[in-house]
XYZ file of C-alpha atoms in Angstrom:
425
model
C 1.204 -0.556 25.220
C 2.179 2.013 22.668
C 2.121 1.622 18.907
C 5.441 0.328 17.650
C 7.639 2.187 15.163
C 7.503 0.965 11.584
C 10.388 0.752 9.165
C 10.789 2.004 5.597
C 12.571 0.382 2.690
C 12.687 0.690 -1.064
C 12.462 -3.024 -1.820
C 9.475 -4.286 -3.771
C 7.257 -7.117 -2.619
C 6.028 -9.820 -4.904
C 2.797 -8.723 -6.520
C 1.644 -9.313 -10.055
C -0.206 -6.226 -11.128
C -2.081 -5.559 -14.303
C -3.678 -2.410 -15.609
C -6.063 -4.024 -18.095
C -9.152 -2.254 -19.329
C -10.602 -1.398 -15.941
C -9.822 2.298 -16.132
C -11.362 2.658 -19.559
C -14.598 1.052 -18.408
C -15.013 3.780 -15.810
C -14.668 6.681 -18.231
C -18.366 6.935 -19.008
C -19.381 7.457 -15.379
C -16.391 9.047 -13.672
C -18.032 12.450 -13.408
C -21.482 11.252 -12.434
C -23.168 11.032 -9.073
C -24.919 8.204 -7.313
C -27.530 10.726 -6.236
C -27.591 9.936 -2.505
C -29.017 12.628 -0.287
C -26.790 14.140 2.366
C -29.441 13.095 4.911
C -29.444 9.436 3.842
C -27.516 6.886 5.938
C -23.818 6.679 5.124
C -23.177 3.274 3.599
C -19.913 1.768 4.877
C -19.088 -1.345 2.847
C -16.567 -3.730 4.396
C -15.871 -7.362 5.193
C -15.281 -9.285 8.403
C -16.783 -6.976 11.026
C -18.996 -9.763 12.314
C -16.032 -12.034 13.024
C -14.123 -9.288 14.870
C -16.588 -8.389 17.553
C -18.748 -6.083 15.430
C -16.414 -3.194 16.184
C -17.506 -0.996 13.303
C -21.191 -1.653 13.981
C -20.698 -0.572 17.585
C -18.876 2.563 16.423
C -21.672 3.313 13.951
C -24.255 2.971 16.731
C -22.247 5.307 18.959
C -21.822 7.852 16.150
C -25.574 7.954 15.536
C -26.165 8.366 19.269
C -23.738 11.304 19.436
C -24.497 13.049 16.140
C -27.806 11.760 14.827
C -26.069 10.635 11.626
C -26.757 7.033 10.687
C -23.920 4.870 9.339
C -25.099 1.656 7.708
C -22.524 -1.128 8.017
C -22.704 -3.390 4.959
C -20.651 -6.489 5.840
C -20.076 -8.676 2.772
C -17.997 -11.857 2.342
C -14.329 -11.131 1.728
C -14.348 -12.885 -1.640
C -17.205 -10.633 -2.792
C -15.958 -7.245 -1.583
C -13.785 -6.349 -4.566
C -16.483 -7.349 -7.053
C -19.170 -5.445 -5.175
C -17.173 -2.213 -5.228
C -16.274 -2.658 -8.896
C -19.898 -3.240 -9.815
C -20.916 -0.197 -7.782
C -18.346 1.937 -9.586
C -19.544 0.765 -12.986
C -23.161 1.449 -11.997
C -22.222 4.880 -10.620
C -23.544 3.784 -7.244
C -20.540 3.776 -4.926
C -21.153 3.881 -1.170
C -20.109 6.794 0.989
C -17.090 4.868 2.242
C -15.504 1.430 2.268
C -12.769 -0.615 3.899
C -11.084 -2.316 0.940
C -8.090 -4.598 0.574
C -6.572 -2.144 -1.879
C -7.301 0.881 -4.032
C -8.812 -0.398 -7.264
C -8.009 1.121 -10.683
C -11.722 1.093 -11.400
C -12.427 3.691 -8.724
C -9.029 5.121 -7.789
C -9.934 8.518 -9.289
C -13.099 8.744 -7.186
C -11.620 8.713 -3.683
C -11.323 11.741 -1.445
C -8.253 13.334 0.089
C -7.840 12.131 3.691
C -4.443 13.756 4.253
C -5.624 16.120 6.975
C -7.217 13.294 8.936
C -4.022 11.244 8.634
C -2.048 14.165 10.040
C -4.499 15.206 12.749
C -5.047 11.668 14.049
C -1.396 10.554 13.935
C -1.692 7.658 11.516
C 1.493 5.559 11.637
C 3.889 7.248 9.183
C 4.579 4.142 7.095
C 0.851 3.557 6.627
C 0.010 7.160 5.696
C 0.788 6.398 2.063
C 0.504 9.275 -0.436
C -0.629 8.874 -4.012
C 2.605 9.297 -6.021
C 0.764 11.436 -8.565
C -0.418 14.223 -6.266
C 1.056 13.488 -2.823
C -2.357 13.127 -1.168
C -3.201 10.402 1.343
C -6.471 8.894 0.133
C -6.642 5.615 2.074
C -6.222 5.092 5.821
C -5.318 1.766 7.464
C -8.172 0.209 9.388
C -5.676 -1.339 11.803
C -2.199 -2.827 11.940
C -2.138 -6.521 11.066
C 0.588 -9.101 11.577
C 1.243 -12.806 11.019
C 1.808 -14.974 14.072
C 1.614 -18.442 15.610
C -1.159 -19.916 17.754
C -0.951 -23.192 19.652
C -3.522 -25.516 21.138
C -2.368 -24.913 24.706
C -4.481 -27.764 26.027
C -2.619 -30.271 23.850
C 0.798 -28.927 24.893
C -0.219 -29.063 28.552
C -1.609 -32.585 28.205
C 1.657 -33.731 26.624
C 3.778 -31.876 29.182
C 5.764 -30.152 26.417
C 7.189 -26.678 27.043
C 7.033 -23.758 24.610
C 8.198 -20.118 24.514
C 5.632 -17.714 25.904
C 6.868 -14.175 25.232
C 9.259 -12.092 23.145
C 12.232 -12.851 25.412
C 12.084 -16.526 24.385
C 12.423 -18.142 20.972
C 12.518 -21.399 19.043
C 13.744 -22.406 15.634
C 11.496 -24.057 13.096
C 13.345 -27.331 13.737
C 12.662 -27.029 17.471
C 9.051 -26.051 16.885
C 8.433 -29.038 14.601
C 10.103 -31.449 17.036
C 8.025 -30.195 19.973
C 4.815 -30.250 17.940
C 5.501 -33.833 16.846
C 6.086 -34.736 20.490
C 2.672 -33.273 21.315
C 1.113 -35.208 18.430
C 2.589 -38.470 19.648
C 1.424 -37.914 23.218
C -2.101 -36.725 22.447
C -3.049 -38.329 19.139
C -3.530 -34.951 17.452
C -3.989 -35.361 13.706
C -1.642 -32.610 12.502
C 1.255 -30.604 13.855
C 0.358 -27.348 12.126
C -2.037 -25.721 9.721
C -1.258 -22.544 7.744
C -3.665 -20.321 5.849
C -3.579 -20.823 2.078
C -2.147 -17.353 1.550
C 0.936 -15.783 0.016
C 0.769 -13.275 2.874
C 1.453 -16.025 5.420
C 3.954 -17.831 3.185
C 5.889 -14.622 2.658
C 6.310 -14.307 6.433
C 7.530 -17.919 6.554
C 10.138 -17.132 3.876
C 11.404 -14.115 5.800
C 12.030 -16.312 8.859
C 14.526 -18.343 6.834
C 16.396 -15.237 5.691
C 14.600 -14.786 2.379
C 13.722 -11.258 1.347
C 10.995 -12.448 -0.979
C 11.111 -11.453 -4.616
C 13.360 -8.423 -4.875
C 13.289 -5.671 -7.497
C 16.966 -5.095 -8.203
C 16.889 -2.162 -10.589
C 14.081 -3.568 -12.717
C 15.274 -7.183 -12.593
C 13.600 -9.502 -10.093
C 15.699 -11.887 -8.028
C 15.421 -14.267 -5.077
C 18.211 -15.227 -2.699
C 19.276 -18.784 -1.816
C 17.288 -18.708 1.421
C 14.078 -18.494 -0.614
C 14.778 -21.944 -2.036
C 15.662 -23.308 1.410
C 12.379 -22.049 2.855
C 10.246 -23.433 0.024
C 11.913 -26.841 0.344
C 11.236 -26.821 4.087
C 7.612 -25.848 3.500
C 7.120 -28.699 1.040
C 8.623 -31.190 3.484
C 6.151 -30.106 6.170
C 3.348 -30.895 3.726
C 4.834 -34.116 2.340
C 5.543 -35.515 5.808
C 1.940 -35.008 6.900
C 2.927 -32.462 9.531
C 0.522 -30.117 7.736
C -2.692 -31.127 5.934
C -1.680 -30.618 2.311
C -5.350 -30.222 1.370
C -5.460 -26.742 2.926
C -3.004 -25.438 0.352
C -3.793 -27.680 -2.593
C -7.582 -27.941 -2.216
C -8.503 -24.795 -0.301
C -9.766 -26.390 2.905
C -10.506 -23.962 5.742
C -7.408 -23.632 7.937
C -9.211 -21.848 10.765
C -11.930 -24.492 10.985
C -9.267 -27.196 10.962
C -7.526 -25.617 13.966
C -10.827 -25.069 15.781
C -11.526 -28.802 15.512
C -9.005 -29.313 18.323
C -7.048 -31.897 16.327
C -4.198 -29.598 15.269
C -1.284 -28.621 17.494
C -0.675 -25.153 16.022
C -1.953 -22.563 13.552
C 0.196 -20.133 11.535
C -2.167 -17.224 10.920
C -2.348 -13.777 12.499
C -3.602 -11.258 15.008
C -7.008 -10.892 13.322
C -7.954 -14.348 14.646
C -7.880 -13.342 18.308
C -11.388 -11.877 18.532
C -12.855 -14.884 16.722
C -11.009 -17.352 18.955
C -12.141 -15.510 22.081
C -15.759 -15.971 21.038
C -15.742 -19.295 19.241
C -13.124 -21.630 20.732
C -14.673 -23.177 23.825
C -13.459 -26.784 23.769
C -9.754 -26.107 24.395
C -7.359 -23.402 25.522
C -5.291 -21.588 22.895
C -2.328 -19.233 23.166
C -0.273 -16.891 21.004
C 3.404 -17.830 20.985
C 6.531 -16.462 19.287
C 6.819 -17.397 15.629
C 9.717 -19.773 14.958
C 12.854 -18.279 13.416
C 15.454 -19.973 11.250
C 17.374 -17.831 12.041
C 15.467 -14.562 11.447
C 12.781 -13.229 13.779
C 10.236 -11.892 11.320
C 6.582 -11.479 10.547
C 4.592 -9.867 7.735
C 2.793 -6.738 8.888
C 0.955 -3.746 7.474
C -2.580 -2.462 6.972
C -5.411 -4.910 7.586
C -7.399 -3.000 4.951
C -7.786 0.598 3.789
C -10.637 3.001 4.520
C -11.595 5.216 1.583
C -14.363 7.784 1.050
C -15.864 8.242 -2.387
C -16.441 11.392 -4.402
C -19.670 11.919 -6.311
C -21.967 10.445 -3.668
C -23.442 13.676 -2.321
C -22.197 12.617 1.126
C -18.533 13.531 0.869
C -18.390 15.907 3.826
C -20.404 13.605 6.066
C -18.157 10.644 5.216
C -15.002 12.608 6.026
C -16.476 13.786 9.326
C -17.264 10.197 10.317
C -13.753 9.004 9.426
C -12.192 11.848 11.405
C -14.384 10.989 14.402
C -13.577 7.277 14.081
C -9.807 7.847 14.309
C -9.955 10.136 17.330
C -8.227 8.400 20.270
C -11.307 7.622 22.367
C -13.254 6.039 19.514
C -10.326 4.357 17.796
C -9.050 2.795 21.033
C -12.526 1.462 21.724
C -12.768 0.037 18.209
C -9.405 -1.759 18.484
C -10.307 -3.193 21.877
C -13.674 -4.466 20.615
C -12.320 -5.838 17.331
C -9.159 -7.271 18.865
C -6.700 -5.517 16.593
C -3.514 -3.494 16.772
C -3.872 0.290 16.363
C -2.608 1.979 13.208
C -2.070 5.293 14.974
C 0.789 6.354 17.208
C 0.820 6.766 20.955
C -2.322 4.919 22.038
C -2.383 3.047 25.343
C -4.503 -0.040 24.732
C -6.404 -1.951 27.408
C -7.763 -5.074 25.771
C -10.419 -6.904 27.810
C -8.568 -10.215 27.365
C -5.345 -11.682 25.957
C -3.357 -8.493 26.543
C -0.181 -10.592 26.450
C -0.986 -11.826 22.945
C -1.270 -8.288 21.579
C 1.950 -7.317 23.362
C 3.697 -10.260 21.696
C 2.551 -9.153 18.230
C 3.827 -5.624 18.836
C 7.161 -6.987 20.041
C 7.561 -9.235 16.994
C 6.737 -6.356 14.650
C 9.371 -4.202 16.331
C 11.978 -6.981 15.995
C 11.254 -7.753 12.333
C 13.461 -6.716 9.410
C 12.357 -3.891 7.141
C 11.188 -6.274 4.418
C 8.396 -7.465 6.722
C 6.499 -4.186 6.301
C 6.322 -3.995 2.525
C 3.428 -6.008 1.159
C 0.344 -3.887 1.854
C 2.147 -0.578 1.281
C 3.593 -1.614 -2.077
C 0.228 -2.938 -3.200
C -1.489 0.323 -2.233
C 1.034 2.323 -4.236
C 0.370 0.007 -7.168
C -3.346 0.697 -6.789
C -2.747 4.449 -6.788
C -0.771 4.011 -10.000
C -3.645 2.240 -11.728
C -2.410 -1.304 -11.211
C -4.249 -4.123 -9.511
C -3.314 -7.459 -8.015
C -4.569 -9.984 -10.558
C -2.718 -13.095 -9.378
C -0.153 -14.126 -6.788
C 2.563 -16.297 -8.337
C 4.180 -17.007 -4.969
C 1.011 -18.853 -3.991
C 0.107 -20.233 -7.422
C 3.546 -21.637 -8.219
C 4.021 -23.005 -4.697
C 0.804 -25.002 -5.042
C 2.174 -26.536 -8.255
C 5.360 -27.388 -6.356
C 3.378 -29.019 -3.531
C 1.507 -31.063 -6.140
C 4.828 -32.281 -7.631
C 4.090 -30.568 -10.935
C 7.476 -28.839 -10.933
C 10.757 -28.676 -9.024
C 11.687 -25.991 -6.543
C 14.046 -24.414 -9.078
C 11.286 -24.345 -11.693
C 8.955 -22.864 -9.090
C 11.296 -19.986 -8.335
C 12.066 -19.441 -12.024
C 8.347 -19.250 -12.799
C 7.730 -16.805 -9.963
C 10.562 -14.593 -11.176
C 9.647 -14.743 -14.860
C 5.986 -13.965 -14.223
C 6.933 -11.060 -11.998
C 9.475 -9.814 -14.510
C 6.950 -9.895 -17.341
C 4.486 -7.792 -15.374
C 6.701 -5.408 -13.426
C 10.200 -5.510 -14.908
C 11.758 -2.808 -17.024
């Protein structure tokens, strides 16, 4: 299957960004060098490679075999990655390269120009994002990521309940909930659905009800009526016990809850496929179309961003590795190992398993409205501009709403006012 076309739009996603004092703290070491030798291993700091088939480790091993250059994969917990890179920047000890969630103001002025690689290797146009200040592309998407729905196929089959299986079929959220409750009743499953405690997933849910998220309308932030409808629906799913409220309000692990086999469905994303292939052995699972009410939508963009750092003494070697990594033969192999969608155009992918699941994600991306593509791109631009995601009011205020600390109207007002204070004109 070929990479799908992505759409552009000028709307802003919801992201609270703050400049703070991070840039100032870097001033004393911005022109220094970590002192690494060009012959030392290239440190590649990232998160999650172990749960996605070890794709980058396998590519590093292949690169050393072909070139003699060693790439050391440093896989750290996701919650620690940002702090590790910040501490490295402050200590003037940045790695050769990293795969980060965003460009950080603390080291944004120490990343190399990757524009030529983006052009030569046909990075998807929407994800070849230039720095507004100088027009250079300094961060490349590791892969294309997208939100989607998984079901416990064994439970559906046991209950004899049908479900849509590909992009030509669909169901509304009302239909999905009714069928999931039917499965619960027939099988004794504890919950109908679990959703990651994430504004990224919730934003996708809002889009499916016709919301466009929090919209920058000429410097004033607004939300349409469908945003309220979606939040009310989400709260009802939690209040009725269809979802375990503790995942959102107490941070319980959604993936582990689904893997227990006691949950009918899981609203998460394509990055789970490799993990499920390896670690779910007690039941069959399947990717299915996300419900729509009435909008077919997801939330898609860069899984993370590869950057190479200046001042390490290994700049040329890091750029050569990145260029090699994105060449079709290597990049296709990486995506097939890691179970991810390619962020370059024109690749024919041959996944070893669940080819239909990846095809479904591509189809849902292609069918989604333009707003579905905004989050990671807008946040990267904010990073280039010296801003950084400090909090996520969509998530924070929704948790207060789920805990009955405020009404839905107060929730939306608080989201808008917090966004306005940080980003409004």
